[in-house]
XYZ file of C-alpha atoms in Angstrom:
714
model
C -13.171 28.926 36.990
C -10.397 26.440 37.559
C -9.084 24.519 34.468
C -9.229 20.847 34.339
C -7.226 18.275 32.459
C -9.250 16.472 29.686
C -8.997 13.251 31.697
C -10.925 14.941 34.549
C -13.862 15.556 32.116
C -14.568 11.868 32.311
C -15.410 11.949 36.027
C -18.967 13.112 35.741
C -19.538 10.652 32.815
C -18.309 7.681 34.720
C -20.238 8.850 37.872
C -23.402 9.125 35.792
C -22.881 5.752 34.237
C -22.407 4.134 37.654
C -25.420 5.942 38.984
C -27.543 4.844 36.040
C -26.344 1.307 36.447
C -27.218 1.318 40.137
C -30.663 2.695 39.272
C -31.232 -0.051 36.713
C -30.246 -2.695 39.310
C -32.559 -1.102 41.912
C -35.351 -1.072 39.319
C -34.739 -4.774 38.545
C -34.820 -5.674 42.234
C -38.016 -3.698 42.839
C -39.708 -5.533 39.939
C -38.560 -8.791 41.279
C -39.867 -7.972 44.832
C -43.242 -6.987 43.347
C -43.299 -10.330 41.489
C -43.521 -8.480 38.229
C -41.763 -9.628 35.084
C -38.694 -7.425 34.192
C -38.997 -6.415 30.523
C -35.784 -7.127 28.723
C -36.113 -3.779 27.111
C -35.584 -1.944 30.350
C -32.150 -3.494 30.690
C -31.279 -2.883 27.017
C -32.302 0.772 27.137
C -30.102 1.274 30.186
C -27.137 -0.419 28.588
C -27.643 1.979 25.622
C -27.355 5.035 27.797
C -24.530 3.708 29.808
C -22.653 2.939 26.555
C -23.069 6.488 25.293
C -21.685 7.755 28.595
C -18.766 5.376 28.570
C -17.824 6.122 24.877
C -17.454 9.807 25.561
C -15.818 9.146 28.976
C -13.159 6.962 27.397
C -12.365 9.637 24.845
C -11.963 12.124 27.649
C -9.820 9.759 29.652
C -7.483 9.338 26.640
C -7.387 13.077 25.850
C -9.500 12.707 22.748
C -11.821 15.647 23.482
C -11.696 19.012 21.761
C -10.332 21.870 23.885
C -13.487 23.916 23.304
C -15.535 21.307 25.331
C -15.368 22.182 29.107
C -16.192 20.106 32.169
C -19.505 21.923 32.437
C -20.432 20.751 28.901
C -19.568 17.141 29.758
C -21.333 17.482 33.140
C -24.506 18.640 31.355
C -24.193 15.698 28.968
C -23.866 13.291 31.931
C -26.931 14.711 33.608
C -28.972 14.664 30.426
C -28.233 10.966 29.829
C -28.937 10.034 33.436
C -32.356 11.846 33.131
C -33.032 9.952 29.843
C -32.255 6.691 31.564
C -34.414 7.535 34.522
C -37.378 8.451 32.406
C -37.033 5.224 30.401
C -37.029 3.143 33.611
C -40.238 4.956 34.733
C -42.086 4.061 31.541
C -43.956 1.336 33.370
C -45.562 3.885 35.601
C -46.440 6.040 32.586
C -48.049 2.899 30.972
C -49.908 2.132 34.240
C -51.297 5.670 34.355
C -52.339 5.517 30.744
C -54.218 2.209 31.407
C -56.608 4.004 33.738
C -57.836 6.272 30.925
C -60.845 5.411 28.731
C -60.009 3.116 25.870
C -60.824 5.592 23.106
C -58.971 8.467 24.811
C -55.958 6.128 25.558
C -55.881 5.003 21.834
C -56.117 8.555 20.633
C -53.359 9.759 22.878
C -51.140 6.810 21.923
C -51.678 7.605 18.178
C -50.864 11.318 18.726
C -47.802 10.349 20.746
C -46.413 7.904 18.133
C -46.860 10.536 15.347
C -45.256 13.278 17.458
C -42.318 11.075 18.583
C -41.624 9.799 15.021
C -41.791 13.322 13.643
C -39.508 14.604 16.448
C -37.032 11.872 15.865
C -37.002 12.398 12.094
C -36.442 16.162 12.446
C -33.660 15.796 15.021
C -31.994 13.081 13.054
C -32.114 15.181 9.895
C -30.618 18.077 11.811
C -27.893 15.919 13.451
C -26.441 14.294 10.437
C -25.331 17.684 9.054
C -24.825 19.536 12.275
C -21.931 17.413 13.296
C -19.776 17.944 10.197
C -20.974 21.016 8.457
C -20.109 24.421 9.911
C -22.913 26.046 7.882
C -25.559 23.410 8.371
C -28.087 26.232 8.979
C -27.580 27.410 5.379
C -29.142 24.255 3.963
C -32.383 25.374 2.287
C -35.640 24.307 3.887
C -36.795 22.212 0.962
C -33.635 20.146 1.048
C -33.782 19.705 4.774
C -37.456 18.674 4.276
C -36.268 15.945 1.933
C -33.980 14.567 4.589
C -36.748 14.682 7.151
C -39.102 12.920 4.776
C -36.555 10.171 4.087
C -35.920 9.629 7.788
C -39.599 9.658 8.540
C -40.379 6.988 5.915
C -37.558 4.879 7.285
C -38.781 5.390 10.885
C -42.331 4.329 10.006
C -41.092 1.112 8.352
C -38.889 0.305 11.332
C -41.758 1.056 13.657
C -43.863 -1.670 12.066
C -40.939 -4.085 11.737
C -40.322 -3.509 15.387
C -43.861 -4.666 16.197
C -45.130 -1.069 16.682
C -42.441 -0.312 19.258
C -39.762 2.326 19.222
C -36.622 0.074 19.700
C -35.857 -0.422 15.959
C -36.503 3.172 15.167
C -33.583 4.052 17.284
C -31.399 2.957 14.356
C -32.473 6.252 12.614
C -30.866 8.659 15.004
C -27.948 6.316 15.566
C -27.224 6.134 11.861
C -27.606 9.911 11.653
C -25.070 10.646 14.357
C -22.830 7.864 13.108
C -22.739 9.121 9.592
C -22.389 12.689 10.670
C -19.359 11.894 12.870
C -17.888 9.664 10.192
C -18.346 12.408 7.678
C -16.569 14.944 9.839
C -13.510 12.796 10.157
C -13.503 11.771 6.439
C -13.871 15.391 5.258
C -11.117 16.485 7.722
C -8.649 13.765 6.726
C -9.340 13.427 3.083
C -11.225 16.568 2.088
C -13.939 14.436 0.370
C -17.311 13.313 1.536
C -18.375 9.788 2.263
C -19.494 8.172 -0.959
C -21.864 5.155 -1.397
C -18.954 3.014 -2.630
C -16.947 3.830 0.575
C -19.464 1.439 2.271
C -18.005 -1.269 0.117
C -14.505 -0.641 1.351
C -14.951 -0.623 5.101
C -12.214 -3.257 5.466
C -9.841 -0.970 3.682
C -10.859 1.964 5.721
C -10.470 0.076 8.907
C -6.955 -1.056 7.893
C -5.669 2.465 7.531
C -7.813 4.247 10.150
C -5.183 3.824 12.863
C -3.081 6.475 11.074
C -5.351 9.217 12.183
C -6.045 10.997 15.425
C -9.693 11.163 16.518
C -10.977 13.993 18.723
C -14.613 14.439 19.797
C -15.879 17.924 19.204
C -18.489 19.797 21.255
C -20.944 19.397 18.330
C -20.471 15.526 18.504
C -21.285 15.624 22.210
C -24.430 17.646 21.626
C -25.396 15.297 18.794
C -24.899 12.199 21.024
C -27.002 13.930 23.679
C -29.734 14.459 21.088
C -29.498 10.803 20.159
C -30.121 9.846 23.771
C -33.159 12.204 23.906
C -34.502 10.552 20.695
C -33.986 7.133 22.278
C -35.753 8.267 25.476
C -38.723 9.388 23.415
C -38.756 6.197 21.401
C -38.568 4.060 24.629
C -42.020 5.333 25.564
C -43.498 3.731 22.353
C -44.215 0.193 23.363
C -46.109 -2.666 21.755
C -49.549 -2.948 23.449
C -50.312 -6.656 22.850
C -50.730 -7.767 26.455
C -54.524 -7.752 26.228
C -54.594 -9.647 22.940
C -55.258 -13.296 22.596
C -52.519 -15.453 21.288
C -54.085 -15.743 17.981
C -54.732 -11.964 17.676
C -51.199 -11.283 18.809
C -49.869 -13.530 16.055
C -52.012 -11.912 13.416
C -51.088 -8.430 14.539
C -47.394 -9.324 14.561
C -47.571 -10.795 11.079
C -49.532 -7.722 9.782
C -47.022 -5.327 11.333
C -44.055 -7.193 9.810
C -45.820 -7.268 6.373
C -46.441 -3.475 6.524
C -42.821 -2.825 7.431
C -41.498 -5.021 4.670
C -43.907 -3.407 2.138
C -42.648 0.011 3.227
C -39.001 -0.925 2.844
C -39.730 -2.439 -0.599
C -41.548 0.773 -1.520
C -38.540 2.810 -0.489
C -36.367 0.540 -2.571
C -38.668 1.040 -5.486
C -38.562 4.819 -5.135
C -34.814 4.669 -5.179
C -34.858 2.689 -8.456
C -37.575 4.635 -10.215
C -37.505 8.245 -8.993
C -34.321 10.135 -9.703
C -33.883 12.416 -6.798
C -31.671 14.744 -8.916
C -34.719 15.385 -11.194
C -37.294 15.443 -8.328
C -35.523 18.262 -6.526
C -34.166 19.843 -9.623
C -30.586 19.948 -8.480
C -27.683 18.487 -10.334
C -24.916 17.219 -8.038
C -21.360 18.339 -8.735
C -19.809 15.303 -10.279
C -16.210 16.469 -10.010
C -16.415 18.202 -6.621
C -19.231 16.298 -4.799
C -18.315 17.903 -1.436
C -20.153 21.110 -2.673
C -23.350 19.036 -3.221
C -23.144 17.629 0.247
C -22.682 21.099 1.679
C -25.726 22.481 -0.260
C -28.270 19.546 -0.020
C -27.151 17.914 3.201
C -25.617 14.496 3.582
C -28.692 12.229 2.951
C -30.008 13.765 -0.392
C -26.436 14.158 -1.719
C -25.581 10.566 -0.795
C -28.666 9.280 -2.501
C -28.069 11.315 -5.645
C -24.564 9.902 -5.878
C -25.881 6.360 -5.224
C -28.416 6.569 -7.980
C -25.565 7.533 -10.378
C -23.503 4.456 -9.772
C -24.360 2.751 -13.035
C -21.979 3.600 -15.914
C -23.963 5.917 -18.194
C -24.298 4.954 -21.853
C -22.803 7.542 -24.088
C -25.337 9.803 -25.876
C -26.239 8.339 -29.232
C -24.127 5.224 -28.566
C -24.286 2.580 -31.344
C -22.335 -0.574 -30.848
C -21.687 -1.352 -34.479
C -20.787 2.206 -35.320
C -18.306 2.251 -32.433
C -16.746 -1.029 -33.652
C -16.298 0.495 -37.109
C -14.791 3.621 -35.498
C -12.319 1.400 -33.622
C -11.267 -0.280 -36.797
C -10.717 3.049 -38.511
C -8.542 4.390 -35.747
C -6.446 1.143 -35.799
C -5.925 1.582 -39.522
C -4.925 5.204 -38.912
C -2.358 4.054 -36.277
C -0.968 1.333 -38.504
C -0.371 3.724 -41.317
C 1.118 6.575 -39.271
C 2.450 6.110 -35.797
C 2.831 2.350 -36.269
C 5.282 2.725 -39.140
C 7.380 5.571 -37.742
C 11.044 4.602 -37.854
C 11.561 4.931 -34.123
C 8.641 2.708 -33.397
C 9.827 -0.030 -35.854
C 13.306 0.037 -34.296
C 11.829 -0.285 -30.825
C 9.559 -3.114 -31.978
C 12.521 -5.121 -33.254
C 14.452 -4.470 -30.095
C 11.553 -5.422 -27.812
C 10.842 -8.748 -29.706
C 14.546 -9.548 -29.297
C 15.284 -8.720 -25.642
C 11.860 -8.843 -23.902
C 12.720 -6.408 -21.069
C 11.293 -6.777 -17.646
C 8.752 -4.008 -16.929
C 8.439 -2.680 -13.389
C 5.608 -0.337 -12.480
C 5.847 1.442 -9.134
C 2.757 3.330 -8.084
C 4.203 5.280 -5.143
C 1.697 6.079 -2.434
C 0.787 9.755 -2.391
C 4.000 10.620 -4.185
C 3.792 14.131 -5.766
C 5.933 17.155 -6.324
C 4.504 19.918 -4.140
C 6.813 22.536 -5.723
C 4.172 22.883 -8.333
C 2.624 25.258 -5.797
C 4.647 28.453 -6.367
C 4.429 29.588 -2.748
C 5.791 26.206 -1.626
C 8.651 26.571 -4.085
C 9.347 30.146 -2.970
C 9.380 28.944 0.628
C 12.442 26.907 -0.238
C 11.151 23.490 -1.405
C 12.482 22.472 -4.816
C 10.715 19.016 -5.098
C 12.156 15.565 -4.695
C 15.819 16.173 -5.667
C 16.936 12.778 -7.084
C 13.501 12.133 -8.803
C 13.616 15.646 -10.480
C 17.222 15.545 -11.591
C 17.316 11.903 -12.720
C 18.911 11.792 -16.145
C 18.241 9.280 -18.926
C 14.485 9.111 -18.523
C 12.587 7.886 -21.570
C 9.546 10.104 -20.788
C 8.432 12.091 -17.762
C 6.015 14.902 -16.829
C 2.749 15.780 -15.120
C 0.277 12.907 -14.599
C -3.370 13.853 -14.331
C -5.171 11.510 -11.894
C -8.818 11.238 -10.878
C -8.384 11.277 -7.083
C -6.880 13.464 -4.383
C -6.192 12.489 -0.788
C -7.368 8.961 -1.214
C -8.878 6.643 -3.732
C -5.656 4.897 -4.589
C -7.433 1.989 -6.260
C -8.903 4.239 -8.987
C -5.432 5.308 -10.125
C -4.473 1.589 -10.200
C -7.520 0.797 -12.141
C -6.879 3.528 -14.728
C -3.224 2.466 -15.238
C -3.820 -1.309 -15.422
C -6.956 -1.240 -17.590
C -6.497 1.971 -19.707
C -9.950 3.003 -18.729
C -10.687 6.540 -17.575
C -12.827 7.420 -14.617
C -14.047 10.395 -16.647
C -16.467 7.935 -18.331
C -17.321 5.910 -15.306
C -18.321 8.675 -12.942
C -17.721 10.355 -9.559
C -17.824 8.324 -6.366
C -17.264 4.930 -8.010
C -14.558 2.462 -7.237
C -14.442 -0.180 -10.008
C -12.382 -2.447 -7.747
C -15.303 -2.568 -5.410
C -18.218 -2.560 -7.872
C -17.368 -4.710 -10.863
C -16.084 -8.163 -11.775
C -13.091 -7.352 -13.870
C -12.518 -10.957 -15.040
C -13.548 -10.113 -18.568
C -11.824 -6.770 -18.677
C -8.783 -6.145 -20.814
C -5.739 -5.396 -18.666
C -2.053 -4.628 -18.983
C -1.457 -7.735 -16.888
C -3.226 -10.026 -19.285
C -1.340 -8.316 -22.129
C 2.067 -9.121 -20.692
C 0.928 -12.681 -19.841
C 0.127 -13.292 -23.494
C 3.609 -12.239 -24.292
C 4.947 -14.971 -21.973
C 5.727 -12.782 -19.062
C 5.476 -13.816 -15.382
C 3.189 -11.240 -13.588
C 3.478 -10.254 -9.885
C 1.699 -7.559 -7.890
C 2.835 -6.468 -4.476
C 1.512 -4.205 -1.752
C 2.770 -4.348 1.787
C -0.680 -4.071 3.391
C -3.691 -6.307 3.923
C -4.620 -8.237 0.809
C -8.346 -7.456 1.329
C -7.821 -3.597 0.992
C -9.778 -2.491 -2.069
C -10.495 -6.216 -2.668
C -7.060 -6.588 -4.230
C -6.793 -10.209 -3.316
C -9.657 -10.982 -5.747
C -9.259 -8.105 -8.196
C -5.636 -8.872 -8.967
C -6.636 -12.356 -9.766
C -9.342 -11.079 -12.067
C -6.869 -8.817 -13.794
C -4.559 -11.699 -14.420
C -1.684 -11.518 -11.901
C 0.071 -14.807 -11.273
C 1.076 -13.863 -7.732
C 0.210 -11.238 -5.142
C 2.606 -10.399 -2.349
C 0.834 -8.630 0.574
C 1.573 -7.747 4.159
C 2.538 -11.326 5.129
C 5.396 -11.172 2.702
C 6.727 -8.051 4.430
C 6.463 -9.035 8.059
C 10.087 -8.311 8.811
C 10.375 -5.303 6.599
C 11.615 -1.912 8.087
C 8.833 0.605 8.677
C 8.764 4.341 8.050
C 5.690 6.551 8.767
C 2.719 4.501 7.681
C 4.195 1.119 6.764
C 6.888 -0.871 5.073
C 9.478 1.425 3.433
C 9.675 1.859 -0.289
C 13.121 0.324 -0.163
C 11.774 -2.876 1.287
C 9.426 -3.316 -1.710
C 12.326 -2.596 -4.055
C 14.435 -5.272 -2.335
C 11.538 -7.707 -2.913
C 11.545 -6.781 -6.633
C 15.193 -7.374 -6.888
C 14.728 -10.754 -5.193
C 12.116 -11.535 -7.904
C 14.614 -10.655 -10.586
C 17.279 -12.865 -9.062
C 14.856 -15.851 -8.692
C 13.617 -15.782 -12.268
C 15.616 -14.922 -15.403
C 12.420 -14.872 -17.542
C 10.822 -11.543 -18.403
C 8.380 -10.228 -15.788
C 5.852 -7.565 -15.295
C 5.881 -6.412 -11.680
C 3.403 -3.943 -10.226
C 4.360 -2.502 -6.830
C 1.962 -0.356 -4.800
C 3.895 1.214 -2.004
C 2.533 2.078 1.469
C 5.107 4.291 3.222
C 3.643 7.726 2.498
C 0.054 6.923 3.302
C -1.839 9.687 5.272
C -2.236 11.011 7.853
C 0.663 13.272 8.583
C 0.431 13.982 12.386
C 3.317 14.942 14.428
C 5.518 12.171 15.667
C 4.858 9.905 12.679
C 8.377 10.535 11.341
C 11.571 11.439 13.210
C 11.587 15.021 14.188
C 14.861 15.702 12.447
C 13.203 14.628 9.086
C 10.384 17.123 9.239
C 10.682 19.869 6.553
C 9.843 23.177 8.117
C 8.398 25.633 5.704
C 6.727 29.001 6.120
C 4.489 29.182 3.102
C 3.145 32.625 2.372
C -0.623 32.529 2.037
C -1.135 29.474 4.192
C -2.174 30.573 7.676
C -3.275 27.208 9.081
C -0.519 25.903 11.495
C -1.935 22.370 11.216
C -1.679 22.365 7.410
C 1.942 23.529 7.560
C 2.718 20.880 10.119
C 1.201 18.151 7.978
C 3.057 19.521 4.950
C 6.340 19.189 6.909
C 5.705 15.583 7.808
C 4.451 14.788 4.284
C 7.649 16.257 2.664
C 9.712 14.207 5.053
C 8.048 11.106 3.651
C 8.680 12.245 0.017
C 12.299 12.869 0.821
C 12.647 9.318 2.169
C 10.942 7.997 -0.974
C 13.276 10.028 -3.051
C 16.288 8.490 -1.309
C 14.787 4.969 -1.743
C 14.237 5.556 -5.410
C 17.873 6.626 -5.784
C 18.864 3.334 -4.148
C 16.558 1.340 -6.400
C 17.795 3.018 -9.565
C 21.413 2.344 -8.656
C 20.623 -1.322 -8.096
C 18.812 -1.587 -11.440
C 21.789 -0.166 -13.215
C 23.750 -3.170 -12.075
C 21.214 -5.727 -12.969
C 22.413 -7.888 -15.908
C 19.148 -7.754 -17.831
C 17.054 -5.125 -19.648
C 14.649 -3.392 -17.281
C 12.125 -0.668 -17.793
C 10.811 1.262 -14.777
C 7.543 3.176 -14.764
C 7.269 5.282 -11.607
C 4.239 7.449 -10.728
C 2.375 8.856 -7.738
C -1.299 7.893 -7.315
C -2.466 11.270 -6.022
C -1.608 14.286 -3.958
C -2.158 14.295 -0.221
C -5.483 15.573 1.240
C -3.714 18.740 2.432
C -3.476 19.738 -1.198
C -7.029 20.965 -0.845
C -6.008 23.543 1.777
C -2.929 24.565 -0.275
C -4.851 25.053 -3.552
C -7.806 26.884 -2.000
C -5.513 29.122 0.083
C -3.006 29.929 -2.551
C -5.318 30.134 -5.558
C -8.422 31.565 -3.950
C -8.962 33.939 -6.867
C -8.464 31.338 -9.597
C -11.371 29.591 -11.325
C -12.619 26.479 -9.386
C -11.730 24.262 -12.354
C -8.140 25.476 -12.294
C -7.896 24.893 -8.516
C -9.199 21.334 -8.963
C -6.841 20.581 -11.842
C -3.981 21.689 -9.599
C -5.006 19.354 -6.739
C -5.246 16.405 -9.253
C -1.709 16.785 -10.669
C 0.666 13.939 -9.924
C 3.962 13.094 -11.565
C 5.543 10.175 -13.504
C 8.680 9.098 -15.199
C 9.831 6.166 -17.332
C 13.454 5.002 -17.093
C 15.298 2.134 -18.578
C 18.655 0.558 -17.761
C 19.350 0.064 -21.449
C 19.041 2.386 -24.462
C 15.724 2.029 -26.246
C 16.324 1.694 -29.980
C 15.079 4.626 -32.074
C 13.848 6.660 -29.084
C 15.562 9.752 -27.727
C 15.755 10.445 -23.985
C 14.147 13.230 -22.038
C 10.723 13.562 -23.610
C 8.501 15.747 -21.402
C 4.784 15.141 -21.770
C 1.664 15.647 -19.792
C -0.503 12.558 -19.733
C -3.033 10.662 -17.560
C -2.957 7.517 -15.632
C -5.353 5.895 -18.095
C -3.144 6.758 -21.028
C 0.236 6.100 -19.472
C 0.495 2.402 -20.115
C -0.206 2.657 -23.828
C 2.442 5.395 -24.183
C 5.000 3.331 -22.329
C 4.371 0.221 -24.444
C 4.554 2.343 -27.597
C 7.891 3.787 -26.538
C 9.310 0.420 -25.636
C 8.248 -1.199 -28.858
C 5.878 -3.659 -27.140
C 2.822 -5.068 -29.009
C -0.247 -2.944 -28.635
C -3.985 -3.869 -28.452
C -6.427 -2.327 -30.885
C -7.839 -0.188 -27.967
C -4.314 1.116 -27.169
C -3.751 1.947 -30.810
C -7.006 3.896 -30.898
C -6.173 5.654 -27.621
C -2.771 6.663 -28.981
C -4.328 8.220 -32.069
C -6.998 10.059 -30.040
C -4.310 11.054 -27.509
C -2.777 13.241 -30.158
C -5.869 15.578 -29.752
C -6.613 14.999 -25.992
C -3.240 14.572 -24.229
C -4.643 13.950 -20.734
C -8.006 13.219 -19.212
C -9.283 12.546 -15.737
C -12.513 12.809 -13.757
C -12.439 16.634 -13.893
C -11.888 17.226 -17.537
C -9.100 17.063 -20.126
C -6.167 18.971 -21.713
C -6.464 19.497 -25.422
C -3.626 19.608 -27.987
C -3.850 23.379 -27.615
C -2.652 23.058 -23.998
C -5.895 24.472 -22.560
C -8.042 22.855 -19.897
C -11.609 21.847 -20.472
C -14.298 20.634 -18.214
C -16.119 17.410 -19.133
C -19.466 18.061 -20.824
C -18.651 21.568 -21.968
C -18.217 22.585 -25.626
C -14.727 22.539 -26.992
C -12.700 21.866 -30.206
C -12.179 18.281 -28.842
C -15.808 17.403 -28.045
C -15.975 14.817 -30.829
C -12.692 13.238 -29.661
C -14.071 12.903 -26.135
C -17.183 11.399 -27.455
C -15.195 8.876 -29.429
C -13.003 8.024 -26.450
C -16.135 7.438 -24.260
C -17.876 5.261 -26.895
C -14.776 3.075 -27.329
C -14.348 2.665 -23.557
C -18.058 1.730 -23.347
C -17.600 -0.813 -26.084
C -14.411 -2.439 -24.817
C -15.054 -2.093 -21.018
C -18.694 -1.517 -20.021
C -20.219 -3.879 -22.512
C -18.095 -6.641 -20.975
C -19.497 -5.916 -17.523
C -22.925 -6.919 -18.779
C -24.501 -3.530 -17.917
């Protein structure tokens, strides 16, 4: 069989679209000649099938079709959709034939047809949503698949009545199924994580960065789109039968149908709020690796389980007054121990005198991949300048709660001191909560008389930063409009361009400032051609057999090398600034390809250990002046929620009661994230399991609930 270029695959699709369009026009002309009214639905159904043909055709034309899909597959798809369109246009003849049957028989056949079609559509939709993205969709147990079918059936019945007992609105069920299935495929492929309920609140953010990825239709997607067309064809045959009704009866029937549909939707909402699916199906979703739950239950049940868990849980045995007393006790303990240490007192006096400017750089996807032994053995030693920088006040491993994406949660933890460990999986506080009453590092500096500026060279609406930064207390927010002429590398404005903007701010205002810089340069994806070829770091990593992963790693490391160079430039500039400056530099998370590396290189390790590995980032604190009473070079593992308190303590800055308590508790639990924590014994513990530090974790959770969740009004 001759081979064809992907663009040639579009030929049968465009031919089928033209043929179906011609058939629809012929149908319309025939109806006009017969002096019969042309139902608008006939045109809309035809447009629907043509659109499905054109979407796949355009992907083929642009080369966005998987190599496993052949021209025969696309030809079959084109024929199938043409047949679906033809059957839909013939539905008038089917209705005319049914009209000749006895009324009771016709009513019975219609009822049976409606039940069969809705059942068929519900089953096919339940199959499609997982077939597209999950290689082992057939392994989903029957009872969990039945839950998905039931959910889709209830939604279909509600839409059937809202659509005045027609099938048009029900088409949203298979469309949503195939849409979420395809979206899930790409999200899992690019980020290694499933679609979470809160992702729907960040569609603007997702859209702003989606252009960095390459989208290719797989054969499974084509099959699912074909199944969607078959579902639509079946639903097109279900038509409201009000023509013989009087105007009054038609109005009453329409009102009753709408009422039934609304009642069913309200009932579905009530079930969501009152019946915990997790308890009903007796399956607890994996809160620190939700992808496994999606793979076990299927998309719909897992998505609902996570959605029902969005509210921040109240700690077991929580008592507001007792927690307030605990907080006071911890503050007293700090004041009598850590607070009166000689180095702290010296730093306090110095800070009060010089009021250093504090710059926090959260560098996009910056991490040291040499933590993977095989990567190090392949010749990569980590970012050279960053790793060898002398004179750091503190540095080490930073435990974060996200990997591959979810930047805003690392921001949230650093700026508020709250840990995602006590908020939960799949939640993005920036999207969910009004943080106006929340304590923040920004408000803390503002109370000290500092000017506060946030910057991010991307759209201000990403992660709702334009409103969240205001809630957190920032005076100014510099976004993409302020970097229009900035040089670009990989995914956006260079790190150096943001550093130049910081230096401008320092020149313009001699008063102390707190500046928070969220860079963009290293954002995923890491496809070939996104960086100059000569920058790509070629590594042959033993144990990683996926060429695509190695290619992505080479591009990613090119980005890190560029960031490392820009950091060297920035540090050199800060050395020459005639004012005291403290720089806090940290990476928000590892790239999504960390999942491939960890799973490939540590396949025999415990799952918790692999997950901890993926969630390791790095940080350092550097000053252009000597901090009184504090020695250089302290190495310490911490977490993004604990970092700010530690920095303020080392610099001698005033601390809040919450930060004092966190510092005391931090002596027992040195780092905590969404997965678990590291105790003073250096061991890793999963959240919720018994350990020598269980009481400390309970105290941390209770204090966070008191100082954060209570202020949200939950």
